[in-house]
Every structure is written in C-alpha cells, then in structure tokens.
PDB file of C-alpha atoms in Angstrom:
ATOM      1  CA  UNK N 135     -22.684  -3.362  -5.793  1.00 63.00           C
ATOM      2  CA  UNK N 136     -19.954  -1.653  -4.071  1.00 80.00           C
ATOM      3  CA  UNK N 137     -16.399  -1.326  -5.260  1.00 85.00           C
ATOM      4  CA  UNK N 138     -13.611  -3.221  -3.459  1.00 87.00           C
ATOM      5  CA  UNK N 139     -10.671  -0.854  -3.421  1.00 91.00           C
ATOM      6  CA  UNK N 140      -8.644   0.889  -0.757  1.00 94.00           C
ATOM      7  CA  UNK N 141      -7.611   4.493  -0.889  1.00 94.00           C
ATOM      8  CA  UNK N 142      -4.030   5.540  -0.301  1.00 94.00           C
ATOM      9  CA  UNK N 143      -5.079   7.034   3.076  1.00 94.00           C
ATOM     10  CA  UNK N 144      -6.746   3.628   4.080  1.00 96.00           C
ATOM     11  CA  UNK N 145      -3.577   1.799   3.131  1.00 97.00           C
ATOM     12  CA  UNK N 146      -1.486   4.291   5.070  1.00 96.00           C
ATOM     13  CA  UNK N 147      -3.710   3.791   8.073  1.00 96.00           C
ATOM     14  CA  UNK N 148      -3.447  -0.021   7.860  1.00 97.00           C
ATOM     15  CA  UNK N 149       0.334   0.070   7.775  1.00 97.00           C
ATOM     16  CA  UNK N 150       0.700   2.796  10.401  1.00 96.00           C
ATOM     17  CA  UNK N 151      -1.256   0.671  12.803  1.00 96.00           C
ATOM     18  CA  UNK N 152       0.420  -2.606  11.749  1.00 97.00           C
ATOM     19  CA  UNK N 153       4.024  -1.001  12.037  1.00 98.00           C
ATOM     20  CA  UNK N 154       3.214   0.267  15.476  1.00 97.00           C
ATOM     21  CA  UNK N 155       2.096  -3.286  16.568  1.00 97.00           C
ATOM     22  CA  UNK N 156       5.031  -4.798  14.802  1.00 97.00           C
ATOM     23  CA  UNK N 157       7.539  -2.496  16.729  1.00 97.00           C
ATOM     24  CA  UNK N 158       5.502  -2.796  20.002  1.00 96.00           C
ATOM     25  CA  UNK N 159       5.170   1.073  20.281  1.00 95.00           C
ATOM     26  CA  UNK N 160       2.144   2.960  21.678  1.00 92.00           C
ATOM     27  CA  UNK N 161       3.515   6.461  21.246  1.00 89.00           C
ATOM     28  CA  UNK N 162       1.508   7.929  18.299  1.00 82.00           C
ATOM     29  CA  UNK N 163       4.512   9.904  17.240  1.00 85.00           C
ATOM     30  CA  UNK N 164       6.750   6.923  16.858  1.00 93.00           C
ATOM     31  CA  UNK N 165       5.177   5.785  13.631  1.00 95.00           C
ATOM     32  CA  UNK N 166       4.333   8.672  11.279  1.00 93.00           C
ATOM     33  CA  UNK N 167       2.656   8.842   7.770  1.00 91.00           C
ATOM     34  CA  UNK N 168       3.988  12.325   6.828  1.00 76.00           C
ATOM     35  CA  UNK N 169       7.107  14.306   7.204  1.00 68.00           C
ATOM     36  CA  UNK N 170       7.489  17.587   9.013  1.00 65.00           C
ATOM     37  CA  UNK N 171       6.309  20.531   7.017  1.00 69.00           C
ATOM     38  CA  UNK N 172       9.521  22.439   7.339  1.00 69.00           C
ATOM     39  CA  UNK N 173      11.661  19.559   6.081  1.00 68.00           C
ATOM     40  CA  UNK N 174      13.947  19.632   9.029  1.00 65.00           C
ATOM     41  CA  UNK N 175      13.855  16.869  11.648  1.00 66.00           C
ATOM     42  CA  UNK N 176      11.152  17.536  14.292  1.00 78.00           C
ATOM     43  CA  UNK N 177      12.473  15.055  16.759  1.00 85.00           C
ATOM     44  CA  UNK N 178      15.783  14.470  18.593  1.00 89.00           C
ATOM     45  CA  UNK N 179      18.746  12.585  17.224  1.00 92.00           C
ATOM     46  CA  UNK N 180      18.230  10.011  20.011  1.00 93.00           C
ATOM     47  CA  UNK N 181      14.421   9.436  19.165  1.00 93.00           C
ATOM     48  CA  UNK N 182      13.436   6.332  17.418  1.00 95.00           C
ATOM     49  CA  UNK N 183      10.918   7.521  14.658  1.00 95.00           C
ATOM     50  CA  UNK N 184       9.512   5.678  11.697  1.00 96.00           C
ATOM     51  CA  UNK N 185       7.840   7.082   8.627  1.00 95.00           C
ATOM     52  CA  UNK N 186       5.547   5.134   6.372  1.00 96.00           C
ATOM     53  CA  UNK N 187       5.140   6.011   2.679  1.00 95.00           C
ATOM     54  CA  UNK N 188       2.607   4.274   0.272  1.00 96.00           C
ATOM     55  CA  UNK N 189       3.083   4.572  -3.400  1.00 95.00           C
ATOM     56  CA  UNK N 190       1.813   2.430  -6.422  1.00 96.00           C
ATOM     57  CA  UNK N 191       4.128   0.591  -8.742  1.00 95.00           C
ATOM     58  CA  UNK N 192       3.602  -0.341 -12.303  1.00 94.00           C
ATOM     59  CA  UNK N 193       4.386  -3.859 -13.348  1.00 90.00           C
ATOM     60  CA  UNK N 194       2.997  -6.396 -15.832  1.00 92.00           C
ATOM     61  CA  UNK N 195       0.491  -7.881 -13.296  1.00 89.00           C
ATOM     62  CA  UNK N 196      -1.216  -4.399 -12.991  1.00 88.00           C
ATOM     63  CA  UNK N 197      -2.066  -4.531 -16.727  1.00 89.00           C
ATOM     64  CA  UNK N 198      -4.307  -7.629 -16.545  1.00 92.00           C
ATOM     65  CA  UNK N 199      -7.911  -6.660 -16.360  1.00 91.00           C
ATOM     66  CA  UNK N 200     -10.637  -9.230 -16.049  1.00 92.00           C
ATOM     67  CA  UNK N 201     -14.298  -8.478 -17.004  1.00 92.00           C
ATOM     68  CA  UNK N 202     -17.208 -10.494 -15.798  1.00 89.00           C
ATOM     69  CA  UNK N 203     -20.964 -10.239 -15.945  1.00 86.00           C
ATOM     70  CA  UNK N 204     -23.567 -11.428 -13.422  1.00 88.00           C
ATOM     71  CA  UNK N 205     -27.415 -11.000 -13.256  1.00 83.00           C
ATOM     72  CA  UNK N 206     -28.418  -7.889 -11.322  1.00 85.00           C
ATOM     73  CA  UNK N 207     -32.139  -7.442 -11.940  1.00 86.00           C
ATOM     74  CA  UNK N 208     -34.447  -8.078 -14.902  1.00 86.00           C
ATOM     75  CA  UNK N 209     -33.182  -5.002 -16.792  1.00 87.00           C
ATOM     76  CA  UNK N 210     -29.574  -4.850 -15.849  1.00 89.00           C
ATOM     77  CA  UNK N 211     -26.392  -7.002 -15.471  1.00 90.00           C
ATOM     78  CA  UNK N 212     -23.610  -6.333 -13.039  1.00 88.00           C
ATOM     79  CA  UNK N 213     -20.275  -5.819 -14.771  1.00 90.00           C
ATOM     80  CA  UNK N 214     -17.190  -6.237 -12.625  1.00 91.00           C
ATOM     81  CA  UNK N 215     -13.597  -5.193 -13.694  1.00 90.00           C
ATOM     82  CA  UNK N 216     -11.139  -7.060 -11.553  1.00 93.00           C
ATOM     83  CA  UNK N 217      -7.355  -6.249 -11.414  1.00 94.00           C
ATOM     84  CA  UNK N 218      -4.345  -6.074  -9.135  1.00 95.00           C
ATOM     85  CA  UNK N 219      -2.883  -2.800  -7.892  1.00 95.00           C
ATOM     86  CA  UNK N 220       0.836  -3.091  -6.952  1.00 96.00           C
ATOM     87  CA  UNK N 221       1.431  -1.114  -3.792  1.00 97.00           C
ATOM     88  CA  UNK N 222       4.865  -0.249  -2.424  1.00 97.00           C
ATOM     89  CA  UNK N 223       5.268   0.518   1.286  1.00 98.00           C
ATOM     90  CA  UNK N 224       8.561   2.157   2.373  1.00 97.00           C
ATOM     91  CA  UNK N 225       9.646   2.508   5.868  1.00 97.00           C
ATOM     92  CA  UNK N 226      12.227   5.257   6.710  1.00 96.00           C
ATOM     93  CA  UNK N 227      13.417   4.853  10.245  1.00 97.00           C
ATOM     94  CA  UNK N 228      15.641   7.222  12.309  1.00 96.00           C
ATOM     95  CA  UNK N 229      17.329   6.834  15.672  1.00 96.00           C
ATOM     96  CA  UNK N 230      19.832   4.733  17.400  1.00 96.00           C
ATOM     97  CA  UNK N 231      17.865   1.544  16.797  1.00 97.00           C
ATOM     98  CA  UNK N 232      16.834   2.328  13.165  1.00 97.00           C
ATOM     99  CA  UNK N 233      18.430  -0.739  11.455  1.00 98.00           C
ATOM    100  CA  UNK N 234      17.308  -3.144  14.094  1.00 98.00           C
ATOM    101  CA  UNK N 235      13.777  -1.787  14.022  1.00 98.00           C
ATOM    102  CA  UNK N 236      13.746  -1.982  10.104  1.00 98.00           C
ATOM    103  CA  UNK N 237      14.764  -5.679  10.461  1.00 98.00           C
ATOM    104  CA  UNK N 238      12.017  -6.340  13.011  1.00 98.00           C
ATOM    105  CA  UNK N 239       9.426  -4.867  10.493  1.00 98.00           C
ATOM    106  CA  UNK N 240      10.862  -7.139   7.695  1.00 98.00           C
ATOM    107  CA  UNK N 241      10.566 -10.153   9.925  1.00 98.00           C
ATOM    108  CA  UNK N 242       7.058  -9.375  11.032  1.00 98.00           C
ATOM    109  CA  UNK N 243       5.855  -9.151   7.464  1.00 98.00           C
ATOM    110  CA  UNK N 244       6.078 -12.994   7.431  1.00 98.00           C
ATOM    111  CA  UNK N 245       4.019 -13.600  10.538  1.00 97.00           C
ATOM    112  CA  UNK N 246       0.702 -15.499  10.166  1.00 97.00           C
ATOM    113  CA  UNK N 247      -1.034 -12.536  11.878  1.00 97.00           C
ATOM    114  CA  UNK N 248       0.327 -10.211   9.339  1.00 97.00           C
ATOM    115  CA  UNK N 249      -0.957 -12.506   6.526  1.00 97.00           C
ATOM    116  CA  UNK N 250      -4.458 -12.586   8.171  1.00 97.00           C
ATOM    117  CA  UNK N 251      -4.523  -8.650   8.480  1.00 96.00           C
ATOM    118  CA  UNK N 252      -3.418  -8.155   4.901  1.00 97.00           C
ATOM    119  CA  UNK N 253      -6.003 -10.718   3.608  1.00 96.00           C
ATOM    120  CA  UNK N 254      -8.764  -8.998   5.565  1.00 95.00           C
ATOM    121  CA  UNK N 255      -7.906  -5.941   3.458  1.00 95.00           C
ATOM    122  CA  UNK N 256      -7.508  -7.664   0.116  1.00 93.00           C
ATOM    123  CA  UNK N 257      -3.741  -7.217   0.326  1.00 97.00           C
ATOM    124  CA  UNK N 258      -1.038  -9.754  -0.169  1.00 97.00           C
ATOM    125  CA  UNK N 259       2.695  -9.588   0.426  1.00 98.00           C
ATOM    126  CA  UNK N 260       4.992 -10.146  -2.502  1.00 97.00           C
ATOM    127  CA  UNK N 261       7.400 -12.268  -0.551  1.00 95.00           C
ATOM    128  CA  UNK N 262      10.581 -11.071  -2.363  1.00 96.00           C
ATOM    129  CA  UNK N 263      11.387  -8.474   0.435  1.00 97.00           C
ATOM    130  CA  UNK N 264      14.872  -6.964   0.298  1.00 97.00           C
ATOM    131  CA  UNK N 265      17.083  -6.418   3.244  1.00 97.00           C
ATOM    132  CA  UNK N 266      16.902  -3.127   5.049  1.00 98.00           C
ATOM    133  CA  UNK N 267      19.482  -0.595   3.986  1.00 97.00           C
ATOM    134  CA  UNK N 268      21.524   1.404   6.600  1.00 96.00           C
ATOM    135  CA  UNK N 269      21.985   4.975   5.176  1.00 94.00           C
ATOM    136  CA  UNK N 270      23.225   7.443   7.824  1.00 92.00           C
ATOM    137  CA  UNK N 271      22.003  11.017   6.944  1.00 91.00           C
ATOM    138  CA  UNK N 272      23.982  14.232   7.386  1.00 91.00           C
ATOM    139  CA  UNK N 273      21.907  16.995   8.821  1.00 87.00           C
ATOM    140  CA  UNK N 274      23.092  20.183  10.507  1.00 84.00           C
ATOM    141  CA  UNK N 275      26.671  18.830  10.929  1.00 90.00           C
ATOM    142  CA  UNK N 276      25.542  15.589  12.623  1.00 90.00           C
ATOM    143  CA  UNK N 277      25.138  12.238  11.251  1.00 94.00           C
ATOM    144  CA  UNK N 278      21.715  10.783  12.005  1.00 93.00           C
ATOM    145  CA  UNK N 279      21.136   7.009  12.095  1.00 96.00           C
ATOM    146  CA  UNK N 280      18.840   6.038   9.390  1.00 96.00           C
ATOM    147  CA  UNK N 281      17.583   2.849   7.670  1.00 98.00           C
ATOM    148  CA  UNK N 282      15.122   2.191   5.011  1.00 97.00           C
ATOM    149  CA  UNK N 283      13.092  -0.829   3.978  1.00 97.00           C
ATOM    150  CA  UNK N 284      10.391  -1.506   1.518  1.00 98.00           C
ATOM    151  CA  UNK N 285       8.066  -4.230   0.506  1.00 98.00           C
ATOM    152  CA  UNK N 286       5.568  -4.682  -2.329  1.00 97.00           C
ATOM    153  CA  UNK N 287       1.945  -5.831  -1.933  1.00 98.00           C
ATOM    154  CA  UNK N 288      -0.735  -6.732  -4.329  1.00 97.00           C
ATOM    155  CA  UNK N 289      -4.297  -5.336  -3.764  1.00 95.00           C
ATOM    156  CA  UNK N 290      -7.224  -6.937  -5.455  1.00 93.00           C
ATOM    157  CA  UNK N 291      -9.507  -4.218  -6.853  1.00 93.00           C
ATOM    158  CA  UNK N 292     -12.951  -4.835  -8.070  1.00 91.00           C
ATOM    159  CA  UNK N 293     -14.900  -1.997  -9.686  1.00 90.00           C
ATOM    160  CA  UNK N 294     -18.528  -2.713 -10.380  1.00 88.00           C
ATOM    161  CA  UNK N 295     -21.212  -1.014 -12.563  1.00 88.00           C
ATOM    162  CA  UNK N 296     -24.611  -1.910 -13.910  1.00 87.00           C
ATOM    163  CA  UNK N 297     -25.137  -2.233 -17.634  1.00 89.00           C
ATOM    164  CA  UNK N 298     -28.564  -2.573 -19.266  1.00 88.00           C
ATOM    165  CA  UNK N 299     -29.453  -5.695 -21.131  1.00 86.00           C
ATOM    166  CA  UNK N 300     -30.139  -5.391 -24.843  1.00 87.00           C
ATOM    167  CA  UNK N 301     -33.925  -6.092 -24.940  1.00 83.00           C
ATOM    168  CA  UNK N 302     -34.483  -5.377 -28.618  1.00 84.00           C
ATOM    169  CA  UNK N 303     -33.102  -3.967 -31.779  1.00 87.00           C
ATOM    170  CA  UNK N 304     -34.448  -2.060 -34.782  1.00 87.00           C
ATOM    171  CA  UNK N 305     -33.639  -3.991 -37.994  1.00 89.00           C
ATOM    172  CA  UNK N 306     -34.204  -2.353 -41.278  1.00 90.00           C
ATOM    173  CA  UNK N 307     -33.589  -3.572 -44.886  1.00 92.00           C
ATOM    174  CA  UNK N 308     -32.658  -0.737 -47.200  1.00 90.00           C
ATOM    175  CA  UNK N 309     -32.800  -1.625 -50.834  1.00 88.00           C
ATOM    176  CA  UNK N 310     -30.608   0.534 -52.976  1.00 75.00           C
TER     177      UNK N 310
END
C-alpha cells in the first residue's frame, strides 16, 4: 500500500538527467538544479549552462480528486485518493548557444524516448509547449546570452490508506 507520488527533488533529478541527455552533455556542471549561492554568475560568459527549476501550478485538473476502495484484509479496506499534480519545468539557459539549446530541449520533449521516460515516472507532457524566449541579461556591464523555456507536465498521484470496515453498530430506541 505505497503511495505513488514523486518529490520535488525526484522530479528535479529526472529532468536534470533527461536534459543532459537531450543536450548530449556529460559535464555535470552543464545542467544544474540550483543557482549559485552568491547570486552572481559562477561561470564564464562563454560557457553554456542550463538551470532546471521545478514548480507546481494550480489549474482546474488539479482539483479533481477520485476516491476508490478495494479489499485489503478481513478488517480493512484500502482507500485510494487519485489526482493530478500539474508540474511546470522551467529551463534557463546561458551561453552563446542558449537559444539553440532551448530549442533542442523543446524538440526533444516530443521524442518517443521522452514519452517513455515520463510514463515510467507517472508523468505526462502537456503538449502545448511555448517557444523558447531569448532574453539577454545585463550583468556587470556585459550582456549575457540567455534563453528561457518552460513546459507543463501532469503527474498522476495516488495516496493510499487503510480504513476499517464497519462491523457493527449500537442501535438504541429511546422513548421520550
């Protein structure tokens, strides 16, 4: 009776690995989950770097919850709450190839191997993926090449618990 749900860290790990594969990079610093602690770029203006950010998005599909019951043992039933979490993955890319790499990520989202990877993790792509946006960033008197891209995914979540069967009741008639 295990829950089926991914943590934010698990989703980040999935997309960090997937993004590295989509971009064909093996350098562990090329695709990052976090930003530098000091806030300033911790790489060179000529380095291609990608950051992955996972957030949850509220939308009408996340509000639909289905409850179902199934036998567990002679005294208890299994109650499952099933619902969809809407997950947004944002990629922020820096470097001379930022926009092109964002476009590679976008195209790779529609590959059959990506669908297989997502399905194995109870995730599904919402196929309305916007174009990457080129947004150069001014830092320390220099314009850094930057592009951003996001895509939404649905995650099937199943949370389970056991509930005891009603085995009897106490009925009393009170005359007044």
